[in-house]
Every structure is written in structure tokens, then in C-alpha cells.
Amino acid sequence: MGRPPLLFLLLITLSLAPSTKSQTTNTQNVTSINIGALYTFNSVIGRAAKWAIEMALEDVNSDHTILPGTKLNLLSQDTNCSGFLATVEALQVLEKNVVAIIGPQSSGGSHVLSQVANSLQVPLLSFSATDPTLSSLEFPYFLRAAQSDLFQMRAIADIVDFFQWREVTAIYVDDDYGRNGIAALGDELAQRRAKISYKASFGQAADLTEITDLLLRVNLLESRVYVLHVNPDSGLTVFSVAQKLGMTGSGYVWIVTDWLAAVLDSNEYGLGYGYKLVGADPEVFNLIQGSIVLRCHTPDSDLRKKFVSRWRNKTGNTSSGPGLNAYSLYAYDSVWLVARAIDQYLKTNGNNVNFSTDPKLHDVNGSTLHLAMLKIFNGGKGLLENMLSTNFTGVTGQVQFGPSRDLIQPAYDIINVLSTGSRLIGYWSNYSGLTVVSPEILYQEPHNLSGESRKLYDVMWPGETTQRPRGWVFPNNGQPLRIGVPNKGSFKQFVSRGSYSESNSNASGYCIDVFNAAIKLLPYPVPCSFVLIGNGTGNPVYNDIINMVAQNKLDAAVGDFAIVKNRTKTVDFTQPYAEAGMVILAPVKHQSSSAWAFLKPFTLPMWCVIGAFFILVGIVIWILEHRRNDEFRGTPREQIATIFWFSFSTMFFAHRQNTVSVLGRLVLIVWLFVVLIITSSYTASLTSILTVQQLTTGITGLDSLIASRDPIGYQVGKFVKNYLMEELSIPESRLVPLSTMEDFANALKRGPQGGGVAAIVDERPYIEIFLSTYCNDFRIVGQEFTREGWGFAFQRDSPLAVDLSTAILTLSETGELQRIHDQWLSTKACGSEDTDIGASRLSLKSFWGLFLISGAVCLLALIIYFVKLFVQYKKHYKKSSDTTEDQAAPSNNMLPCGKQQQKQSKHLASFSSSFRDLIELWNTKEEDLKKKKRASGEMSSKSSGHGSLTSQHSVD
């Protein structure tokens, strides 16, 4: 709705501004209370609201529990769809000391009258003004018993996101209701990475010609998802024009706000509330077939069923009476909300209602506006607080205001219009999002807004198809896509200037053929125009081309564009059509052989340690096996030969001596494992030294590249320079730009000493093309250290990026992508890569862990062996020796001094004798020792028996 003239508004605002002068207060006990009602009687919403308000007033006055002894009077005024008349009618109502006003019906009228309500402190309660901005603190005396369009636009944004559309076209009436509602939609879509691509507005008084021109412009655009947010009284006109223009057929999507539900419900076309299809016009449903319509959700309660039954009886269920819609239910609850608030107010204030007059409110220059009759409602703030705190169950469900001064638990029915009626496909609520379960059930469950919980039933789209529309088409305005193509001076196999006579295009190459093949798979034509960027001699800066796409100077960029992090922030890429990780290219030289090449696999310290361990292990095995194994016994010369033969024969696993001790076998097993590793490494290293090439710069991979201070080459124009500087922290002074393959080769051959580079970092496809020409002198070293790919760049949220990604996957699955690759990039084999590069000599650093383990096992085995040997010696030698000495020698105290010195000398001799006994024990074969023990035991037994027999004879 439009606003009244500026001069008139200024006059009212100045007249109603709060005064600082004294006021006259009129206090009275009341038996009746006046409330106002402002709406358009002859409108879709107004006709139904009039009946609902009258029914509510009748119910309130007949209910003795509400306003006992006080009658509620209703003063209704027709605003006639005019903001100016709404203001005039409101002033006339306010002259009659009303304490609250139900209305206005329109959002535009609510903006104007809210200023008047602020001054006179008269609360406004609208049942149909849904502009989201009316909830702001600028309008403290404005409330609404309907849902804010903020939630309706949130529901629409969820629907758009559910069907994975990224752009919509908004068609709306250009007033506060339309503009602010669409602004809220734009904010909600932005949170879901979608947007309004075009806003198509028309005035309230627009005729068919203006609407037709508007829809013609809309039809030329790319988006085919339309959000229609207009007034109920003119909305079907838009559909009528759209049908004539062919915009309601297959491929189009119409999402309509709740105005259409109000129209269909009011005309009894069967969207709900228990109505039958009485007088339903098939032409109306043909106009809107396939549309998705939102309607304010009201619980299917017994209270609502009784009200619907009363409504049907009152109207006779005929076309003569208005149909019941959601706004008529809100209007009914609005009267009850005001009545309950007034009842609480009167109970709190002793049944008194106070109005004040202000001397500043007077007629200006003899005006007949009767401004002096306007009074300030002193209890307006208290009544407003009562209204905000009211909580009851009405025909629309729970009526209660939240912290934002909007009704709690906003919810909408989502309806799909068919050619013969309508079908409920789901619900939306601010609590649970999209769902097929009634909000009343979900309110009892834990809060869940996850993507997995979103669900709707199948939709019958325009054209009576169940296939989800793509939501966009190529713009029908005759302008081809502007495709930026780098015009390079090198690596022209990927992209280069084409010949019209050959390819009917000004660009050619591997990347261009992949793009053209993918475009042919799209189910719609896409005219393209290639725009060459660069002079063809040097490489253009690829980031500049990407920025041109982001700045709408180009629609897309096709070529060897790497998909890297910084670029994805400004454009959208397709699925990668080629792998293009970065690698390092370095020069190599052929290694000449020599007579002593067999010594090169190991360094000198490594050879020394290997030899020492061979001897050490041989000695350890000889010690452990000497007492038990005849093969490790013999003359000293034979035993020394056995040690060396056994130890070095393990190199070839050809040792013939068997180990019989557990400790010896343990040491041997560990040592054979070490020998296996050493021999395998020696064989591989010697093979590499004798057969392959050696690096000339010492760069073997990424780590050595970063650690060195040598210059590094990169392909000019590509992202490699930024990557080396930003990700690897390589100073720019080390980076050398190169353009052509000849530049690559010359810089590598010269090397750092000759003003060239030590290595080149570039993407693998370029290096493979380079090596197909320069195969013998250069190689890839190290591993591929990034995993990016090449893709086609489009503007953000372009649906072409998604469709082309699907086409690229199809090319890959059918083998066409590989065929195009082989056609342009088939190169001769250049041998292996990393395996062709000679390794460095193997040092002790690589094997010290093995030697440490082997040495530790040897030491542990020797400790265990000698402990057991000492225990055996002490048991069999030391004991007998000590016993003999104790029996033969007298006590030291009984000996003279000379005798004691002789005793000490004997102890020294005894120690020497014990060491010889220990050596003798170790040198004695265990089997011989056991035989000796058995013989000694038998002799002891015989001696003991002979002694006993002699004693017996003596006794006798």
C-alpha cells in the first residue's frame, strides 16, 4: 500500500508530537470499552476478516469470564486499499477514545499509523501486516497476531536450498510489503550460498502492459526459479500473463508466498480447513499448476474444527459468503488477544480508563481535522505490556509473543498445486526446518535442523512432470558466453591460437577439445565466444584472467588453470579434467665406471664397521660353542681359522658349522638378518652406480631444494611463483622466470654457476611434455608434492560449473577424456624417473640401528654364558678347594708371624690356581666334565661303603 502525501504526514507528526505543557486528564469508570478496526472491506483478506472479527466480538461479549460487566465495542473503518484513507479513518476512530486498534491490514498503512500510535500511546494489533521491518524498535506500539514475512522468506530459502538451486528471480509489488519481504529473502539466501539474481518489481496500479513487459524481461534471464510476492487481489493477473508468455510450462519453477493460499482458501478452492471443491474453476488451477505455495500453519485442533464448523454454518458453504483463510483465523484471535489484555488491564487499574488532552493538539489555521479531539491513552503502555505477556490457545494455536515481539513457533504448510486441486507435501517450522511431520509432533522432540532431517514429498512441477527442474537456462538474449583463453608462447599442445579453417574456432589444444566435448554433452545449447588473452609470444598472468572472470569481464576461463585455494575464493571451478601436481626437474649426468666401483656402495667407515662385526660375531659364536661343539675345537690354529671362516661365510649364508647352543643360535639369527639387509642394500646401490645417471646439482627432492641457496626456475604467468614464496617461504631473489622449453633446457644446462638454475618447479603435464623432447639430460627428482588439478573457471554460483562437472565425469567414464589426452599429449617414453637417478653412497648413518641390535645381542649372550660358567666353576671347583684348605691349615691365631706370611703367599698361589681352573673348566668339553662327575661320584660311594665296613669290624 502507498503512503499519504508528505505534507499531510508532516502535519500529523508535528501535531501529535509529545508536549511538555500541562495536560488535562479524564478518568472514568467504564461499562464499555471502544476498540477500532481498520481494514479494506472489499478485499480477499478483508472480506473474511470482517466475518471473523464480528464472530470474535460476539463470543467475547457472551463470555462472562472475560470483561465481566464491560461491553467491548468495535468501531470499524474501511481503508479501501489506500494509505491516505487509512490515516484519515484512523484519526476518526481515535477521536472516539479507543484503547486499541485491530489493524491496519496493509504493511504500508501500518508504517504510517505506527507513528500516530506512538504519539497517542494506542496499541496497534495487525492480523495481516507481515512486513519484517515492522518488528523493529521504531514501532513500539505495533504488534501483529500473524507471522512475520521474515520466517516465510526463511522457509522459501530452505526450499531453494533443498532443491539445490543457487539463483532465483524475485517478482514483487513495489511497496513496503514487497520490498522488505524480498530484502529478507535475499539475506536468507545469502546464508545458504544462493542469491536473488534479478529483482522484478511493479507498482500497485500496474496494468497488463506493464506486467507483460516485466515478465518479458524476466524470461530473457538465466534463472527459471521465480519467487512471487504480491498482493492477493492482483496476484493471479501475474500468472495469467505468465501463461500467455509460456512461462508456466516445463522447466519453470514458481514459489509463491502465502497470498495465493489466501486467495484459494477464500474462494473455496480446497487448500484446507475442511472445504470441498465448491465452484472450483479449472482454469485457475491450470494457471498455477505445479506451483509451490506457502500457507501459515495452524494446528488441526478441536477449537479450530469448531470454528470452521460455525463458519460453514454461518456462510452456508456457498459462494455468497467469504471463504475461510489463515488471516481470518488470525483476525479472530486478535480480538480475543485484545479482550484478554483489556480484561487484565481493568483488573489491575480498578476498572478505570484514563485519557489525556494536550494543548498542543489543536487545529491549524481553522482546519477541520478536529485534531483537538484526539486524546492520549494514559494506560497505553500498560495495555501494551499486557498484550505482550498474553498467553492463550486460540484457533491458530498458541498465541504468545517472543523476545522479538513476533509470535512464537512460526510454521508454514508447503502445498503443491495440481491441475485438479492441491496436495500437502510438507511443513516448515523455525524449530525443525523442512519436514513431512507436523510441527506439533516435532515440538515434543529434540531440536534438529541438520541437513539429513530435511525432507519433502515428491513435487508435481509445471508441465505435470516429477523431474526436478534444473532451475536455469542459458540466457535467451543472443549473447554468447565470453570464454577467456590464455594465448601462450609455449606448451601450445594445451591451448593456443586456433585456425578458423581447421577447427572453426580461434582457439585449439587439449584443454579446448575437452571443453568442447563437455559442452556437447549438455542438454541445452551454449553458444561460446573464445577471447584470447595474451600476445602469443609470452605467457599471460593466469591470476589476471581469473580476476577478469570474478569481475564479470569474462563469463568463464578455459585452459590449463590449476585449481588452487586462492582462486576458489573468487570463482567456481568444474571437476578437474587433468591431474597437475607440482614436481621438481633437475639436470643429470652419466656416471663413468671404474675398476674399484664395487667399493663405492659403502663409505669407508661403513666398510670398517662391517668387517669388525664379522670378526666380532665369529669370536662370540666360537666362545659360545667351544665347550659343546666339536666343530669349534681343535688346535689353536684350527680354531682361529674356524672363527674367520665361519664369520665371513655367513655373508653368503654358506657356513658349514652347526650351532648347538641356544645362545649361539640367537646371536647367529640376528646376525644373518643384518647380513641380509646389508647385502641387499649393497646389491641395489652397486647396480645404481654402474647403470644409471647422477644428479649434477645435489637436489634430490623438496627438502634439499628448500635447504639449498641455488636459483630455482618457474614458468612465468603460472601460480608456481606464489606457491614457492607463500607456502614454502622461498625468497623471491632465488626465483628465475622462464617461458619456453628452450629457456628451461638452457637454464638447467648452465646451472647455478653459469647464471642458470639448479632445478625447475612446475606442474607435471608441462614437465612430461618437456622430457619428451629433452629426455637424456634431465629427470624428475623426488615425489610429486601437491595434488591439484586443472579445471574450467566460472563466475561464482554459475550453474554451468555444476553441469560441466557432470559432463567431465561422463567423458572420463566413457574413455573420451583419455582419447583426447592421447591425441594431444602422447609422448615417447623417457624411461623411469626416480629409479634412474643414482643414489648417494650408503653410510653408517643408515644402518647403525642394525649394528646396535646385533652388538647388544652378542653382549647379552656373553654375559649369560659367563654367569653360567662362573656358577658352574664355583659349584664344582671352588667348594672342593676351600674344604681341603680348611682341613689342612690351622688357625691364623695359632701360627707364628713367619707362618702367616707363608699363608698369604699360598693364597696368591691359590688365586692363580683358581683362574687356571676356570680356564681349564671353559676349555673342558661339557660332555667330558659330566663323565668326570659321574666317575667321582662312584668313587665317593665306594669309599663311604668301605669306611662303614671297617668301623663295624672294629666294634665287633
Coordinates of C-alpha atoms in Angstrom, one line a residue, residues 264-709:
L264 CA -7.6 -20.1 -3.0
D265 CA -9.0 -20.6 0.5
S266 CA -11.2 -17.5 0.3
N267 CA -12.6 -18.8 -3.0
E268 CA -13.2 -22.3 -1.5
Y269 CA -10.8 -23.9 -4.0
G270 CA -9.9 -26.6 -1.5
L271 CA -6.5 -25.9 0.1
G272 CA -7.7 -26.7 3.5
Y273 CA -9.9 -26.0 6.5
G274 CA -12.3 -28.8 5.6
Y275 CA -13.7 -27.2 2.4
K276 CA -14.8 -29.1 -0.6
L277 CA -14.1 -28.1 -4.2
V278 CA -17.2 -26.0 -4.4
G279 CA -17.2 -23.9 -7.6
A280 CA -13.6 -24.6 -8.2
D281 CA -12.5 -23.1 -11.5
P282 CA -10.3 -25.5 -13.5
E283 CA -8.8 -22.5 -15.3
V284 CA -7.4 -21.2 -12.1
F285 CA -5.6 -24.4 -11.3
N286 CA -4.3 -24.6 -14.9
L287 CA -2.7 -21.2 -14.3
I288 CA -0.9 -22.2 -11.2
Q289 CA -0.3 -25.9 -11.8
G290 CA 3.0 -27.1 -10.4
S291 CA 3.5 -24.1 -8.1
I292 CA 4.8 -24.5 -4.6
V293 CA 2.6 -22.4 -2.3
L294 CA 3.2 -21.5 1.4
R295 CA 0.4 -21.1 3.8
C296 CA 0.5 -20.1 7.5
H297 CA 0.3 -23.3 9.5
T298 CA -2.5 -23.6 12.1
P299 CA -2.8 -26.8 14.2
D300 CA -5.7 -29.1 13.5
S301 CA -7.2 -28.6 17.0
D302 CA -10.7 -29.2 18.2
L303 CA -11.0 -25.4 18.7
R304 CA -10.3 -24.7 15.1
K305 CA -12.6 -27.5 13.9
K306 CA -15.5 -26.0 15.9
F307 CA -14.7 -22.6 14.5
V308 CA -14.7 -24.0 10.9
S309 CA -18.0 -25.7 11.6
R310 CA -19.5 -22.4 12.8
W311 CA -18.1 -20.6 9.8
R312 CA -19.6 -23.1 7.4
N313 CA -23.0 -22.8 9.1
K314 CA -22.8 -19.0 9.1
T315 CA -21.8 -18.8 5.4
G316 CA -24.0 -21.7 4.3
N317 CA -20.9 -23.2 2.5
T318 CA -21.9 -21.3 -0.6
S319 CA -20.1 -18.8 -2.9
S320 CA -22.2 -16.0 -1.5
G321 CA -20.1 -15.9 1.7
P322 CA -16.4 -15.4 2.1
G323 CA -14.1 -18.4 2.3
L324 CA -12.1 -19.0 5.4
N325 CA -8.4 -18.3 5.2
A326 CA -5.5 -18.1 7.6
Y327 CA -5.8 -14.4 8.0
S328 CA -9.4 -14.6 9.1
L329 CA -8.3 -17.0 11.8
Y330 CA -5.6 -14.5 12.9
A331 CA -8.3 -11.8 12.9
Y332 CA -10.4 -13.9 15.2
D333 CA -7.6 -14.5 17.7
S334 CA -6.7 -10.8 17.5
V335 CA -10.0 -9.7 19.1
W336 CA -9.5 -12.3 21.8
L337 CA -6.0 -11.1 22.5
V338 CA -7.1 -7.5 22.8
A339 CA -10.0 -8.6 25.0
R340 CA -7.8 -10.6 27.4
A341 CA -5.3 -7.8 27.6
I342 CA -8.0 -5.2 28.4
D343 CA -9.5 -7.5 31.0
Q344 CA -6.2 -7.8 32.8
Y345 CA -5.6 -4.1 32.5
L346 CA -9.0 -3.2 34.1
K347 CA -8.4 -5.7 36.9
T348 CA -5.0 -4.0 37.6
N349 CA -6.3 -0.4 37.3
G350 CA -9.6 -0.7 39.2
N351 CA -11.8 -0.7 36.1
N352 CA -10.6 2.8 35.1
V353 CA -9.6 4.1 31.7
N354 CA -7.6 7.4 31.5
F355 CA -7.3 9.7 28.6
S356 CA -5.4 13.0 28.5
T357 CA -5.7 16.0 26.3
D358 CA -2.7 18.0 25.2
P359 CA -3.0 21.8 24.4
K360 CA -0.6 21.3 21.6
L361 CA -3.1 19.1 19.7
H362 CA -5.2 21.8 18.1
D363 CA -6.5 22.7 14.6
V364 CA -4.1 24.7 12.5
N365 CA -5.5 27.8 10.8
G366 CA -9.1 26.8 11.1
S367 CA -8.6 23.3 9.8
T368 CA -11.5 20.9 10.2
L369 CA -9.3 17.9 11.0
H370 CA -10.5 18.0 14.6
L371 CA -7.1 17.3 16.0
A372 CA -8.1 18.7 19.3
M373 CA -10.4 15.8 19.8
L374 CA -7.5 13.3 19.8
K375 CA -6.5 12.2 23.2
I376 CA -3.6 10.3 24.6
F377 CA -4.4 7.0 26.2
N378 CA -2.6 7.1 29.6
G379 CA -2.8 3.3 30.0
G380 CA -1.4 2.5 26.6
K381 CA 1.9 1.3 27.9
G382 CA 0.3 -0.9 30.5
L383 CA -2.1 -2.3 27.9
L384 CA 0.7 -3.0 25.5
E385 CA 2.6 -4.9 28.2
N386 CA -0.5 -6.9 28.9
M387 CA -0.8 -7.8 25.2
L388 CA 2.9 -8.8 25.1
S389 CA 2.5 -11.1 28.1
T390 CA -0.8 -12.7 26.9
N391 CA -0.6 -16.4 26.5
F392 CA -3.6 -18.4 25.4
T393 CA -4.6 -21.1 22.9
G394 CA -6.7 -19.8 20.0
V395 CA -7.9 -21.1 16.8
T396 CA -4.4 -20.5 15.3
G397 CA -2.7 -22.4 18.1
Q398 CA -0.7 -21.0 20.9
V399 CA -0.8 -17.2 20.9
Q400 CA 2.3 -15.9 22.7
F401 CA 4.9 -13.3 21.8
G402 CA 8.6 -14.0 21.9
P403 CA 11.5 -11.7 22.7
S404 CA 11.4 -10.2 19.2
R405 CA 7.7 -9.3 19.6
D406 CA 6.8 -11.9 17.0
L407 CA 4.5 -14.9 17.6
I408 CA 6.4 -17.9 18.8
Q409 CA 6.6 -21.2 16.9
P410 CA 6.2 -19.8 13.3
A411 CA 5.3 -22.6 10.8
Y412 CA 4.0 -22.9 7.3
D413 CA 2.3 -25.6 5.2
I414 CA 4.0 -26.3 1.9
I415 CA 1.5 -27.1 -0.8
N416 CA 1.9 -28.3 -4.3
V417 CA -0.9 -27.1 -6.6
L418 CA -2.1 -29.8 -9.1
S419 CA -4.3 -29.3 -12.1
T420 CA -7.3 -30.8 -10.2
G421 CA -6.6 -29.5 -6.7
S422 CA -3.7 -29.3 -4.2
R423 CA -1.5 -31.6 -2.2
L424 CA 0.3 -31.0 1.1
I425 CA 4.0 -32.0 0.5
G426 CA 5.5 -31.0 3.9
Y427 CA 5.9 -28.4 6.5
W428 CA 8.4 -25.8 7.5
S429 CA 8.9 -24.5 11.1
N430 CA 11.6 -22.4 12.6
Y431 CA 12.1 -25.2 15.1
S432 CA 12.8 -28.1 12.7
G433 CA 13.1 -26.7 9.1
L434 CA 11.6 -28.7 6.3
T435 CA 9.8 -31.9 7.2
V436 CA 6.9 -34.1 6.4
V437 CA 5.9 -34.4 10.1
S438 CA 3.5 -32.0 11.7
P439 CA 5.3 -29.3 13.7
E440 CA 3.2 -30.1 16.8
I441 CA 4.8 -33.5 16.9
L442 CA 8.3 -32.2 16.4
Y443 CA 7.9 -29.6 19.2
Q444 CA 8.0 -32.6 21.6
E445 CA 11.3 -33.9 20.2
P446 CA 14.9 -32.6 20.5
H447 CA 15.7 -29.6 18.3
N448 CA 17.2 -30.8 14.9
L449 CA 18.0 -28.6 11.9
S450 CA 20.5 -30.9 10.3
G451 CA 20.5 -31.4 6.5
E452 CA 19.8 -35.1 7.0
S453 CA 16.4 -34.3 8.6
R454 CA 15.1 -32.2 5.8
K455 CA 12.5 -33.9 3.7
L456 CA 9.6 -33.1 1.4
Y457 CA 7.2 -35.4 -0.6
D458 CA 7.6 -35.5 -4.4
V459 CA 6.5 -32.5 -6.3
M460 CA 4.5 -32.3 -9.5
W461 CA 6.2 -29.4 -11.3
P462 CA 4.8 -27.2 -14.0
G463 CA 4.2 -29.2 -17.2
E464 CA 3.0 -32.1 -14.9
T465 CA 6.4 -33.6 -14.6
T466 CA 8.0 -35.1 -11.5
Q467 CA 11.6 -34.4 -12.7
R468 CA 13.2 -31.6 -10.7
P469 CA 13.7 -28.6 -13.0
R470 CA 17.3 -27.5 -13.4
G471 CA 16.3 -24.0 -12.3
W472 CA 18.1 -22.1 -15.1
V473 CA 18.6 -22.0 -18.8
F474 CA 21.1 -20.3 -21.0
P475 CA 20.1 -16.6 -21.2
N476 CA 17.8 -16.1 -24.2
N477 CA 19.2 -12.7 -25.1
G478 CA 21.5 -13.7 -28.0
Q479 CA 24.8 -13.0 -26.2
P480 CA 27.3 -16.0 -26.2
L481 CA 29.5 -16.8 -23.3
R482 CA 32.7 -14.8 -23.2
I483 CA 35.3 -17.5 -22.6
G484 CA 38.8 -16.3 -21.7
V485 CA 41.6 -18.4 -23.2
P486 CA 45.4 -17.9 -22.5
N487 CA 47.3 -17.2 -25.7
K488 CA 50.7 -18.7 -24.7
G489 CA 54.0 -18.7 -26.3
S490 CA 55.0 -22.2 -25.1
F491 CA 53.4 -25.6 -24.4
K492 CA 50.9 -25.0 -27.2
Q493 CA 49.7 -28.6 -27.0
F494 CA 47.5 -27.5 -24.1
V495 CA 46.0 -24.3 -25.5
S496 CA 46.9 -21.9 -28.4
R497 CA 45.5 -19.7 -31.1
G498 CA 43.5 -21.8 -33.5
S499 CA 42.7 -21.6 -37.2
Y500 CA 39.2 -20.9 -38.3
S501 CA 39.8 -23.0 -41.4
E502 CA 40.8 -26.1 -39.4
S503 CA 38.7 -26.0 -36.2
N504 CA 36.1 -23.3 -36.9
S505 CA 37.4 -21.7 -33.7
N506 CA 40.1 -19.2 -32.8
A507 CA 41.5 -21.5 -30.0
S508 CA 42.7 -25.1 -30.1
G509 CA 44.6 -27.6 -27.9
Y510 CA 44.0 -30.3 -25.4
C511 CA 42.1 -28.0 -23.0
I512 CA 39.9 -26.6 -25.7
D513 CA 38.9 -30.0 -27.0
V514 CA 38.0 -31.2 -23.5
F515 CA 35.8 -28.1 -23.1
N516 CA 34.1 -28.5 -26.4
A517 CA 33.4 -32.2 -25.8
A518 CA 31.9 -31.4 -22.4
I519 CA 29.7 -28.7 -23.9
K520 CA 28.3 -31.1 -26.4
L521 CA 27.0 -33.3 -23.6
L522 CA 24.9 -30.6 -22.0
P523 CA 21.1 -31.0 -22.7
Y524 CA 20.9 -27.4 -23.9
P525 CA 22.9 -25.3 -26.4
V526 CA 25.6 -23.0 -25.0
P527 CA 26.9 -20.5 -27.6
C528 CA 30.5 -19.6 -26.7
S529 CA 33.0 -17.0 -27.9
F530 CA 36.7 -17.5 -27.1
V531 CA 38.5 -14.4 -26.1
L532 CA 42.3 -14.8 -26.4
I533 CA 44.3 -13.2 -23.6
G534 CA 47.9 -12.6 -24.4
N535 CA 50.1 -11.8 -27.4
G536 CA 51.1 -15.4 -28.2
T537 CA 54.8 -14.8 -27.5
G538 CA 54.9 -14.7 -23.7
N539 CA 52.6 -16.3 -21.1
P540 CA 49.8 -14.1 -19.7
V541 CA 49.3 -13.9 -16.0
Y542 CA 46.8 -16.6 -15.1
N543 CA 45.6 -14.9 -12.0
D544 CA 44.6 -11.8 -14.0
I545 CA 42.4 -14.0 -16.2
I546 CA 40.7 -15.5 -13.1
N547 CA 40.2 -12.0 -11.8
M548 CA 38.5 -11.0 -15.0
V549 CA 36.0 -13.8 -14.5
A550 CA 35.4 -12.7 -11.0
Q551 CA 34.9 -9.1 -12.1
N552 CA 32.3 -10.1 -14.8
K553 CA 34.6 -9.1 -17.6
L554 CA 34.6 -12.7 -18.7
D555 CA 31.9 -15.4 -18.2
A556 CA 34.4 -18.2 -17.9
A557 CA 38.1 -19.1 -18.3
V558 CA 39.2 -22.3 -20.2
G559 CA 42.7 -23.5 -20.3
D560 CA 45.4 -25.0 -18.1
F561 CA 44.1 -23.3 -14.9
A562 CA 45.2 -25.0 -11.7
I563 CA 42.5 -25.3 -9.0
V564 CA 44.2 -23.6 -6.0
K565 CA 42.9 -22.2 -2.8
N566 CA 43.1 -18.5 -3.5
R567 CA 41.3 -18.9 -6.8
T568 CA 38.4 -20.8 -5.4
K569 CA 37.6 -17.8 -3.2
T570 CA 36.6 -15.7 -6.2
V571 CA 35.4 -18.2 -8.9
D572 CA 33.9 -21.6 -9.1
F573 CA 35.8 -24.5 -10.8
T574 CA 34.5 -27.5 -12.5
Q575 CA 35.5 -31.1 -11.7
P576 CA 39.2 -31.4 -12.6
Y577 CA 39.8 -32.9 -16.0
A578 CA 43.6 -33.4 -15.6
E579 CA 45.9 -34.1 -12.7
A580 CA 48.6 -31.5 -12.4
G581 CA 50.6 -31.9 -9.2
M582 CA 53.9 -30.0 -9.0
V583 CA 57.3 -31.8 -9.4
I584 CA 61.0 -30.8 -9.5
L585 CA 63.0 -31.1 -12.7
A586 CA 66.8 -31.3 -12.3
P587 CA 69.8 -32.0 -14.7
V588 CA 71.6 -35.3 -14.6
K589 CA 74.8 -36.7 -15.9
H590 CA 76.0 -40.2 -16.8
Q591 CA 78.3 -41.7 -14.2
S592 CA 81.5 -43.3 -15.5
S593 CA 82.5 -46.7 -14.2
S594 CA 86.0 -47.8 -12.7
A595 CA 87.9 -50.9 -11.6
W596 CA 87.1 -50.0 -8.0
A597 CA 83.4 -49.3 -8.5
F598 CA 82.5 -52.3 -6.3
L599 CA 83.7 -50.4 -3.2
K600 CA 81.5 -47.3 -3.9
P601 CA 78.2 -48.6 -2.4
F602 CA 79.5 -48.1 1.1
T603 CA 81.6 -45.4 2.7
L604 CA 84.9 -46.2 4.4
P605 CA 83.5 -46.2 8.0
M606 CA 80.8 -48.5 6.8
W607 CA 83.3 -51.0 5.4
C608 CA 85.3 -50.9 8.7
V609 CA 82.3 -51.5 10.9
I610 CA 81.1 -54.3 8.7
G611 CA 84.5 -56.0 8.9
A612 CA 84.7 -55.5 12.6
F613 CA 81.3 -57.0 13.2
F614 CA 82.1 -60.1 11.0
I615 CA 85.1 -60.8 13.2
L616 CA 83.2 -60.0 16.4
V617 CA 80.3 -62.3 15.7
G618 CA 82.7 -65.1 14.7
I619 CA 84.5 -64.8 18.1
V620 CA 81.2 -64.6 20.0
I621 CA 79.9 -67.8 18.3
W622 CA 83.3 -69.5 18.9
I623 CA 83.1 -68.7 22.6
L624 CA 79.5 -69.8 23.0
E625 CA 80.1 -73.1 21.0
H626 CA 83.6 -74.1 22.2
R627 CA 82.5 -76.3 25.2
R628 CA 79.7 -78.1 23.4
N629 CA 80.5 -78.2 19.7
D630 CA 83.5 -80.3 18.3
E631 CA 83.5 -78.2 15.1
F632 CA 84.7 -75.2 17.2
R633 CA 87.5 -77.2 19.0
G634 CA 91.0 -78.3 17.9
T635 CA 94.4 -76.8 17.9
P636 CA 94.7 -73.0 18.3
R637 CA 95.5 -72.7 14.6
E638 CA 92.4 -74.6 13.6
Q639 CA 90.2 -72.7 16.0
I640 CA 91.4 -69.3 14.6
A641 CA 90.7 -70.5 11.1
T642 CA 87.3 -71.6 12.1
I643 CA 86.5 -68.2 13.6
F644 CA 87.3 -66.4 10.3
W645 CA 85.8 -69.0 8.0
F646 CA 82.6 -69.1 9.9
S647 CA 82.1 -65.4 10.3
F648 CA 82.8 -64.4 6.6
S649 CA 80.9 -67.4 5.2
T650 CA 77.8 -66.0 6.8
M651 CA 78.0 -63.3 4.2
F652 CA 76.8 -65.8 1.6
F653 CA 74.8 -67.9 4.1
A654 CA 77.4 -70.7 3.3
H655 CA 78.7 -71.5 6.8
R656 CA 79.0 -75.3 7.3
Q657 CA 79.5 -75.4 11.0
N658 CA 76.3 -76.1 13.0
T659 CA 75.5 -74.2 16.2
V660 CA 74.2 -76.3 19.0
S661 CA 73.8 -73.8 21.9
V662 CA 70.7 -71.7 22.4
L663 CA 72.7 -68.5 22.8
G664 CA 74.8 -69.2 19.8
R665 CA 71.8 -69.7 17.6
L666 CA 70.2 -66.5 18.9
V667 CA 73.3 -64.5 18.0
L668 CA 73.5 -66.2 14.6
I669 CA 69.9 -65.5 13.7
V670 CA 70.2 -61.8 14.5
W671 CA 73.5 -61.5 12.6
L672 CA 72.0 -63.3 9.5
F673 CA 69.2 -60.8 9.4
V674 CA 71.8 -57.9 9.5
V675 CA 73.8 -59.6 6.7
L676 CA 70.6 -59.9 4.6
I677 CA 69.9 -56.2 4.8
I678 CA 73.5 -55.2 4.1
T679 CA 73.8 -57.5 1.1
S680 CA 70.5 -56.4 -0.4
S681 CA 71.4 -52.7 0.0
Y682 CA 74.9 -53.3 -1.4
T683 CA 73.4 -55.0 -4.5
A684 CA 70.9 -52.2 -5.2
S685 CA 73.4 -49.5 -4.7
L686 CA 76.1 -51.1 -6.9
T687 CA 73.5 -51.6 -9.6
S688 CA 72.5 -48.0 -9.5
I689 CA 76.1 -46.8 -9.6
L690 CA 77.0 -49.0 -12.6
T691 CA 73.9 -48.4 -14.7
V692 CA 72.2 -45.0 -14.0
Q693 CA 72.8 -41.3 -14.1
Q694 CA 73.8 -39.0 -11.3
L695 CA 72.4 -35.6 -10.3
T696 CA 74.6 -32.7 -11.0
T697 CA 73.2 -30.2 -8.5
G698 CA 72.7 -32.4 -5.5
I699 CA 68.9 -31.6 -5.3
T700 CA 67.1 -34.9 -4.7
G701 CA 63.7 -33.6 -3.6
L702 CA 61.7 -30.9 -2.0
D703 CA 63.7 -30.8 1.3
S704 CA 67.0 -30.3 -0.4
L705 CA 65.5 -27.8 -2.8
I706 CA 64.4 -25.6 0.1
A707 CA 67.6 -26.1 2.1
S708 CA 69.8 -25.0 -0.8
R709 CA 70.5 -21.5 -1.8

